[in-house]
mmCIF file of C-alpha atoms in Angstrom:
data_model
loop_
_atom_site.group_PDB
_atom_site.id
_atom_site.type_symbol
_atom_site.label_atom_id
_atom_site.label_comp_id
_atom_site.label_asym_id
_atom_site.label_seq_id
_atom_site.Cartn_x
_atom_site.Cartn_y
_atom_site.Cartn_z
ATOM 1 C CA MET K 1 36.246 135.323 -24.017
ATOM 2 C CA ASP K 2 38.719 134.836 -21.176
ATOM 3 C CA ARG K 3 40.845 132.150 -22.811
ATOM 4 C CA THR K 4 44.536 131.394 -22.723
ATOM 5 C CA PRO K 5 45.536 130.817 -26.347
ATOM 6 C CA PRO K 6 48.103 128.195 -27.199
ATOM 7 C CA SER K 7 51.537 129.059 -28.419
ATOM 8 C CA ALA K 8 52.751 127.389 -31.584
ATOM 9 C CA LYS K 9 56.132 125.774 -32.056
ATOM 10 C CA VAL K 10 57.883 124.716 -35.226
ATOM 11 C CA PHE K 11 61.003 122.614 -34.707
ATOM 12 C CA ASP K 12 63.446 121.545 -37.415
ATOM 13 C CA VAL K 13 60.693 121.561 -40.048
ATOM 14 C CA SER K 14 61.456 120.756 -43.670
ATOM 15 C CA LYS K 15 59.170 120.622 -46.693
ATOM 16 C CA TYR K 16 60.238 119.479 -50.164
ATOM 17 C CA VAL K 17 58.792 119.750 -53.657
ATOM 18 C CA LEU K 18 59.922 118.005 -56.817
ATOM 19 C CA ASP K 19 61.705 120.325 -59.239
ATOM 20 C CA ALA K 20 62.320 118.538 -62.565
ATOM 21 C CA GLY K 21 62.176 115.279 -60.618
ATOM 22 C CA VAL K 22 64.704 116.448 -58.026
ATOM 23 C CA PRO K 23 63.628 117.192 -54.417
ATOM 24 C CA ARG K 24 64.025 120.875 -53.532
ATOM 25 C CA ALA K 25 63.553 122.304 -50.031
ATOM 26 C CA VAL K 26 60.976 125.094 -49.859
ATOM 27 C CA VAL K 27 61.408 125.057 -46.071
ATOM 28 C CA ASN K 28 64.737 123.823 -44.718
ATOM 29 C CA LYS K 29 65.074 122.864 -41.025
ATOM 30 C CA VAL K 30 63.179 125.902 -39.728
ATOM 31 C CA SER K 31 62.531 126.355 -35.991
ATOM 32 C CA PHE K 32 60.574 129.144 -34.289
ATOM 33 C CA GLU K 33 57.809 129.692 -31.773
ATOM 34 C CA ILE K 34 54.819 131.979 -31.381
ATOM 35 C CA PRO K 35 54.328 133.046 -27.757
ATOM 36 C CA ALA K 36 50.767 133.049 -26.423
ATOM 37 C CA GLN K 37 48.815 136.282 -26.912
ATOM 38 C CA ASN K 38 51.510 137.586 -29.228
ATOM 39 C CA PHE K 39 51.558 139.183 -32.682
ATOM 40 C CA THR K 40 54.266 137.482 -34.740
ATOM 41 C CA ALA K 41 55.343 138.159 -38.332
ATOM 42 C CA LEU K 42 57.210 136.041 -40.864
ATOM 43 C CA LEU K 43 58.995 138.496 -43.154
ATOM 44 C CA GLY K 44 60.668 137.530 -46.390
ATOM 45 C CA PRO K 45 60.597 137.869 -50.168
ATOM 46 C CA SER K 46 58.461 135.772 -52.479
ATOM 47 C CA GLY K 47 59.650 132.172 -52.443
ATOM 48 C CA SER K 48 61.143 132.345 -48.950
ATOM 49 C CA GLY K 49 58.759 129.717 -47.533
ATOM 50 C CA LYS K 50 56.348 131.988 -45.644
ATOM 51 C CA SER K 51 53.109 130.681 -47.137
ATOM 52 C CA THR K 52 54.294 127.097 -46.834
ATOM 53 C CA LEU K 53 54.836 127.607 -43.104
ATOM 54 C CA ILE K 54 51.307 129.015 -42.720
ATOM 55 C CA SER K 55 49.938 125.953 -44.527
ATOM 56 C CA VAL K 56 52.048 123.658 -42.350
ATOM 57 C CA LEU K 57 50.842 125.299 -39.125
ATOM 58 C CA ALA K 58 47.238 125.048 -40.329
ATOM 59 C CA GLY K 59 47.700 121.379 -41.183
ATOM 60 C CA ILE K 60 46.869 122.058 -44.830
ATOM 61 C CA GLU K 61 50.264 120.709 -45.895
ATOM 62 C CA ARG K 62 52.160 117.875 -44.229
ATOM 63 C CA VAL K 63 55.833 118.309 -43.364
ATOM 64 C CA ASP K 64 58.598 116.025 -44.616
ATOM 65 C CA GLY K 65 60.500 116.341 -41.354
ATOM 66 C CA GLY K 66 60.285 118.034 -37.975
ATOM 67 C CA ILE K 67 57.652 118.824 -35.348
ATOM 68 C CA VAL K 68 54.729 121.267 -35.485
ATOM 69 C CA GLU K 69 52.874 121.972 -32.241
ATOM 70 C CA ILE K 70 49.737 124.003 -31.603
ATOM 71 C CA GLY K 71 49.602 124.268 -27.842
ATOM 72 C CA GLU K 72 50.487 120.784 -26.634
ATOM 73 C CA LYS K 73 49.238 119.072 -29.801
ATOM 74 C CA ASN K 74 51.790 117.762 -32.290
ATOM 75 C CA ILE K 75 49.816 118.044 -35.506
ATOM 76 C CA VAL K 76 52.389 115.953 -37.371
ATOM 77 C CA GLN K 77 50.973 112.942 -35.514
ATOM 78 C CA MET K 78 47.317 113.879 -35.983
ATOM 79 C CA THR K 79 44.937 112.333 -38.491
ATOM 80 C CA ASP K 80 43.311 114.450 -41.193
ATOM 81 C CA ASP K 81 40.009 114.368 -39.283
ATOM 82 C CA GLU K 82 41.718 115.526 -36.086
ATOM 83 C CA ILE K 83 43.352 118.403 -37.950
ATOM 84 C CA VAL K 84 39.976 119.458 -39.389
ATOM 85 C CA GLU K 85 38.596 119.562 -35.828
ATOM 86 C CA LEU K 86 41.610 121.580 -34.678
ATOM 87 C CA ARG K 87 41.065 124.148 -37.433
ATOM 88 C CA LYS K 88 37.356 124.312 -36.673
ATOM 89 C CA ASN K 89 37.779 124.756 -32.916
ATOM 90 C CA GLU K 90 41.058 126.612 -32.412
ATOM 91 C CA LEU K 91 42.453 128.147 -35.608
ATOM 92 C CA GLY K 92 41.390 130.905 -37.944
ATOM 93 C CA VAL K 93 43.137 130.819 -41.320
ATOM 94 C CA ILE K 94 43.038 134.091 -43.276
ATOM 95 C CA PHE K 95 44.362 134.221 -46.834
ATOM 96 C CA GLU K 96 44.986 137.162 -49.162
ATOM 97 C CA SER K 97 41.532 136.419 -50.564
ATOM 98 C CA ASP K 98 38.970 136.582 -47.776
ATOM 99 C CA ASN K 99 37.041 133.323 -48.451
ATOM 100 C CA LEU K 100 33.681 134.949 -47.753
ATOM 101 C CA LEU K 101 30.564 133.584 -49.434
ATOM 102 C CA PRO K 102 29.786 136.203 -52.113
ATOM 103 C CA SER K 103 26.017 135.680 -52.139
ATOM 104 C CA LEU K 104 25.644 136.293 -48.390
ATOM 105 C CA THR K 105 25.660 139.635 -46.607
ATOM 106 C CA ILE K 106 28.487 140.646 -44.275
ATOM 107 C CA GLU K 107 26.265 139.793 -41.290
ATOM 108 C CA GLN K 108 25.355 136.378 -42.700
ATOM 109 C CA ASN K 109 29.033 135.627 -43.297
ATOM 110 C CA LEU K 110 29.822 136.603 -39.706
ATOM 111 C CA ARG K 111 27.118 134.277 -38.382
ATOM 112 C CA LEU K 112 28.118 131.362 -40.607
ATOM 113 C CA PRO K 113 30.391 129.508 -38.113
ATOM 114 C CA SER K 114 27.597 129.327 -35.530
ATOM 115 C CA SER K 115 25.266 127.942 -38.208
ATOM 116 C CA PHE K 116 27.728 125.181 -39.076
ATOM 117 C CA SER K 117 28.382 124.293 -35.431
ATOM 118 C CA LYS K 118 24.651 124.433 -34.637
ATOM 119 C CA ARG K 119 25.202 126.620 -31.586
ATOM 120 C CA ASP K 120 23.517 129.875 -30.681
ATOM 121 C CA ILE K 121 25.670 132.927 -31.194
ATOM 122 C CA ASP K 122 26.343 135.157 -28.198
ATOM 123 C CA GLU K 123 24.606 138.352 -29.320
ATOM 124 C CA LYS K 124 26.510 140.494 -26.820
ATOM 125 C CA GLN K 125 29.791 139.125 -28.154
ATOM 126 C CA PHE K 126 28.567 139.578 -31.734
ATOM 127 C CA ALA K 127 27.810 143.249 -31.099
ATOM 128 C CA GLN K 128 31.184 143.722 -29.382
ATOM 129 C CA VAL K 129 33.104 142.223 -32.307
ATOM 130 C CA VAL K 130 31.087 144.117 -34.938
ATOM 131 C CA ARG K 131 31.774 147.361 -33.091
ATOM 132 C CA ALA K 132 35.485 146.601 -32.548
ATOM 133 C CA PHE K 133 35.952 145.858 -36.260
ATOM 134 C CA GLY K 134 33.953 148.855 -37.484
ATOM 135 C CA LEU K 135 31.452 146.720 -39.400
ATOM 136 C CA SER K 136 28.138 148.122 -38.133
ATOM 137 C CA GLU K 137 27.333 150.113 -41.279
ATOM 138 C CA TYR K 138 28.308 147.281 -43.644
ATOM 139 C CA LEU K 139 26.286 144.374 -42.217
ATOM 140 C CA GLN K 140 23.652 144.327 -44.964
ATOM 141 C CA LEU K 141 26.081 144.658 -47.873
ATOM 142 C CA ILE K 142 27.344 141.710 -49.872
ATOM 143 C CA PRO K 143 31.161 141.416 -49.805
ATOM 144 C CA TYR K 144 31.689 142.630 -53.381
ATOM 145 C CA HIS K 145 30.021 145.955 -52.608
ATOM 146 C CA ALA K 146 31.923 146.417 -49.345
ATOM 147 C CA GLY K 147 35.459 146.564 -50.765
ATOM 148 C CA ARG K 148 38.528 144.484 -50.006
ATOM 149 C CA ALA K 149 39.523 146.094 -46.700
ATOM 150 C CA ILE K 150 36.030 145.484 -45.279
ATOM 151 C CA GLN K 151 36.118 141.944 -46.649
ATOM 152 C CA GLN K 152 39.348 141.262 -44.734
ATOM 153 C CA ARG K 153 37.932 142.854 -41.599
ATOM 154 C CA THR K 154 34.933 140.548 -41.929
ATOM 155 C CA ALA K 155 37.074 137.439 -42.393
ATOM 156 C CA ILE K 156 39.110 138.252 -39.280
ATOM 157 C CA ALA K 157 36.020 139.145 -37.239
ATOM 158 C CA ARG K 158 34.379 135.875 -38.311
ATOM 159 C CA ALA K 159 37.377 133.940 -36.987
ATOM 160 C CA VAL K 160 37.100 135.785 -33.666
ATOM 161 C CA LEU K 161 33.386 134.941 -33.462
ATOM 162 C CA ALA K 162 34.218 131.304 -34.201
ATOM 163 C CA SER K 163 36.339 131.327 -30.993
ATOM 164 C CA ALA K 164 39.654 130.955 -32.791
ATOM 165 C CA ARG K 165 42.577 130.950 -30.376
ATOM 166 C CA MET K 166 45.118 131.608 -33.090
ATOM 167 C CA LEU K 167 44.925 133.481 -36.393
ATOM 168 C CA LEU K 168 47.200 132.393 -39.237
ATOM 169 C CA CYS K 169 47.153 135.184 -41.819
ATOM 170 C CA ASP K 170 48.893 134.703 -45.157
ATOM 171 C CA ASP K 171 49.788 138.123 -46.590
ATOM 172 C CA PRO K 172 46.531 139.697 -45.352
ATOM 173 C CA VAL K 173 47.310 143.246 -46.551
ATOM 174 C CA ARG K 174 49.119 142.516 -49.812
ATOM 175 C CA GLY K 175 48.269 145.107 -52.460
ATOM 176 C CA MET K 176 46.186 147.266 -50.119
ATOM 177 C CA ALA K 177 46.490 151.026 -49.878
ATOM 178 C CA ARG K 178 48.690 152.008 -46.947
ATOM 179 C CA GLN K 179 45.850 153.358 -44.794
ATOM 180 C CA SER K 180 43.682 150.270 -45.336
ATOM 181 C CA ALA K 181 46.635 148.005 -44.566
ATOM 182 C CA GLN K 182 47.383 149.877 -41.352
ATOM 183 C CA GLU K 183 43.738 149.569 -40.284
ATOM 184 C CA ILE K 184 43.788 145.793 -40.806
ATOM 185 C CA LEU K 185 47.092 145.402 -38.957
ATOM 186 C CA SER K 186 45.804 147.545 -36.099
ATOM 187 C CA LEU K 187 42.748 145.276 -35.871
ATOM 188 C CA LEU K 188 45.029 142.259 -35.630
ATOM 189 C CA ARG K 189 46.631 143.966 -32.646
ATOM 190 C CA VAL K 190 43.113 144.356 -31.222
ATOM 191 C CA CYS K 191 42.703 140.583 -31.591
ATOM 192 C CA VAL K 192 45.750 140.096 -29.368
ATOM 193 C CA ARG K 193 45.035 142.850 -26.850
ATOM 194 C CA GLU K 194 41.254 142.624 -26.418
ATOM 195 C CA PHE K 195 40.409 139.063 -27.418
ATOM 196 C CA GLY K 196 43.537 137.219 -26.220
ATOM 197 C CA ILE K 197 44.243 135.648 -29.610
ATOM 198 C CA SER K 198 47.693 134.726 -30.912
ATOM 199 C CA VAL K 199 48.342 136.145 -34.395
ATOM 200 C CA LEU K 200 50.826 135.112 -37.084
ATOM 201 C CA ILE K 201 51.096 136.984 -40.374
ATOM 202 C CA THR K 202 53.320 136.582 -43.397
ATOM 203 C CA THR K 203 54.417 139.625 -45.352
ATOM 204 C CA GLU K 204 57.008 141.001 -47.747
ATOM 205 C CA ASP K 205 56.472 144.502 -46.345
ATOM 206 C CA PRO K 206 58.762 145.681 -43.504
ATOM 207 C CA ALA K 207 56.207 148.347 -42.516
ATOM 208 C CA ALA K 208 53.560 145.653 -42.017
ATOM 209 C CA ALA K 209 55.972 143.490 -40.022
ATOM 210 C CA ALA K 210 56.686 146.457 -37.724
ATOM 211 C CA PHE K 211 53.178 146.068 -36.239
ATOM 212 C CA ALA K 212 54.237 142.736 -34.719
ATOM 213 C CA ASP K 213 55.735 141.969 -31.305
ATOM 214 C CA ARG K 214 58.265 139.650 -32.908
ATOM 215 C CA VAL K 215 59.561 139.292 -36.464
ATOM 216 C CA TYR K 216 61.273 136.275 -38.001
ATOM 217 C CA LEU K 217 63.284 136.862 -41.183
ATOM 218 C CA LEU K 218 63.147 134.181 -43.873
ATOM 219 C CA SER K 219 65.196 133.723 -47.028
ATOM 220 C CA ASP K 220 65.292 130.777 -49.446
ATOM 221 C CA GLY K 221 63.353 128.557 -47.063
ATOM 222 C CA GLU K 222 65.615 129.216 -44.080
ATOM 223 C CA LEU K 223 65.200 131.264 -40.914
ATOM 224 C CA ILE K 224 67.999 133.825 -40.847
ATOM 225 C CA GLY K 225 67.058 136.240 -38.074
ATOM 226 C CA ARG K 226 64.691 137.299 -35.302
ATOM 227 C CA ILE K 227 63.748 140.781 -34.054
ATOM 228 C CA ASP K 228 61.884 141.343 -30.778
ATOM 229 C CA SER K 229 59.892 144.557 -30.198
ATOM 230 C CA PRO K 230 60.646 145.619 -33.776
ATOM 231 C CA SER K 231 60.522 149.075 -35.287
ATOM 232 C CA LEU K 232 60.587 149.777 -39.004
ATOM 233 C CA GLN K 233 64.130 151.082 -38.596
ATOM 234 C CA SER K 234 65.358 147.955 -36.786
ATOM 235 C CA ILE K 235 63.757 145.725 -39.418
ATOM 236 C CA LEU K 236 65.338 147.630 -42.304
ATOM 237 C CA LEU K 237 68.709 147.496 -40.541
ATOM 238 C CA ALA K 238 68.419 143.730 -40.064
ATOM 239 C CA MET K 239 67.379 143.245 -43.682
ATOM 240 C CA SER K 240 70.383 145.261 -44.817
ATOM 241 C CA SER K 241 72.757 143.260 -42.631
ATOM 242 C CA PHE K 242 71.456 140.015 -44.154
ATOM 243 C CA GLY K 243 71.759 141.343 -47.698
ATOM 244 C CA TYR K 244 68.054 141.449 -48.541
ATOM 245 C CA GLY K 245 67.508 142.735 -52.043
ATOM 246 C CA GLU K 246 71.095 142.195 -53.118
ATOM 247 C CA GLU K 247 71.857 140.185 -56.217
#
């Protein structure tokens, strides 16, 4: 698992939707980058464009302007089939819902990517990931009986086992109890530190963003600030200076 993950770059990206027949920017000329082997957070209120940017980076949505690069690949110029291959081979996309197959056990869900790719799973790696994510005692449970925090752990661990070089996580701890959320965020740090994976999360929670190495602040589809080596205090101070929460 000694891989150098790609960085991602978003340059001057815009995305529009029709609002009563009139184009409205949900993302307006946004530029940022995700350094390799880095935990990055997009922080902003609902409607700030966070989820759209995750979808754009994953190639799920096409941009209306700008450049989106994963490593040296400009996905704006890629075909749909090429983007599917990119997601399969390099990206793990984690949503608020875990996208596990409910009829399969936790272990079967973890082994699913190797079944689809028709390659043998590295059992030593499998055991390492299961241990790192604290899943050993849950392997024979179906997701419903495991609880949401374990479901998210499983989804992230599955992406690691699928050799993802970058995890794109859309609000992965939304609505979780604080302790469960902290456990998931700590595991995302494990992905960076032990598995060399680049991680991007979106969140509305400053405490969640404080787990990151870098935080970008979003508001109304625009990038309005950046915080390196953030603390909760520095994030709250930046939010206050930009008038977050003010009418």
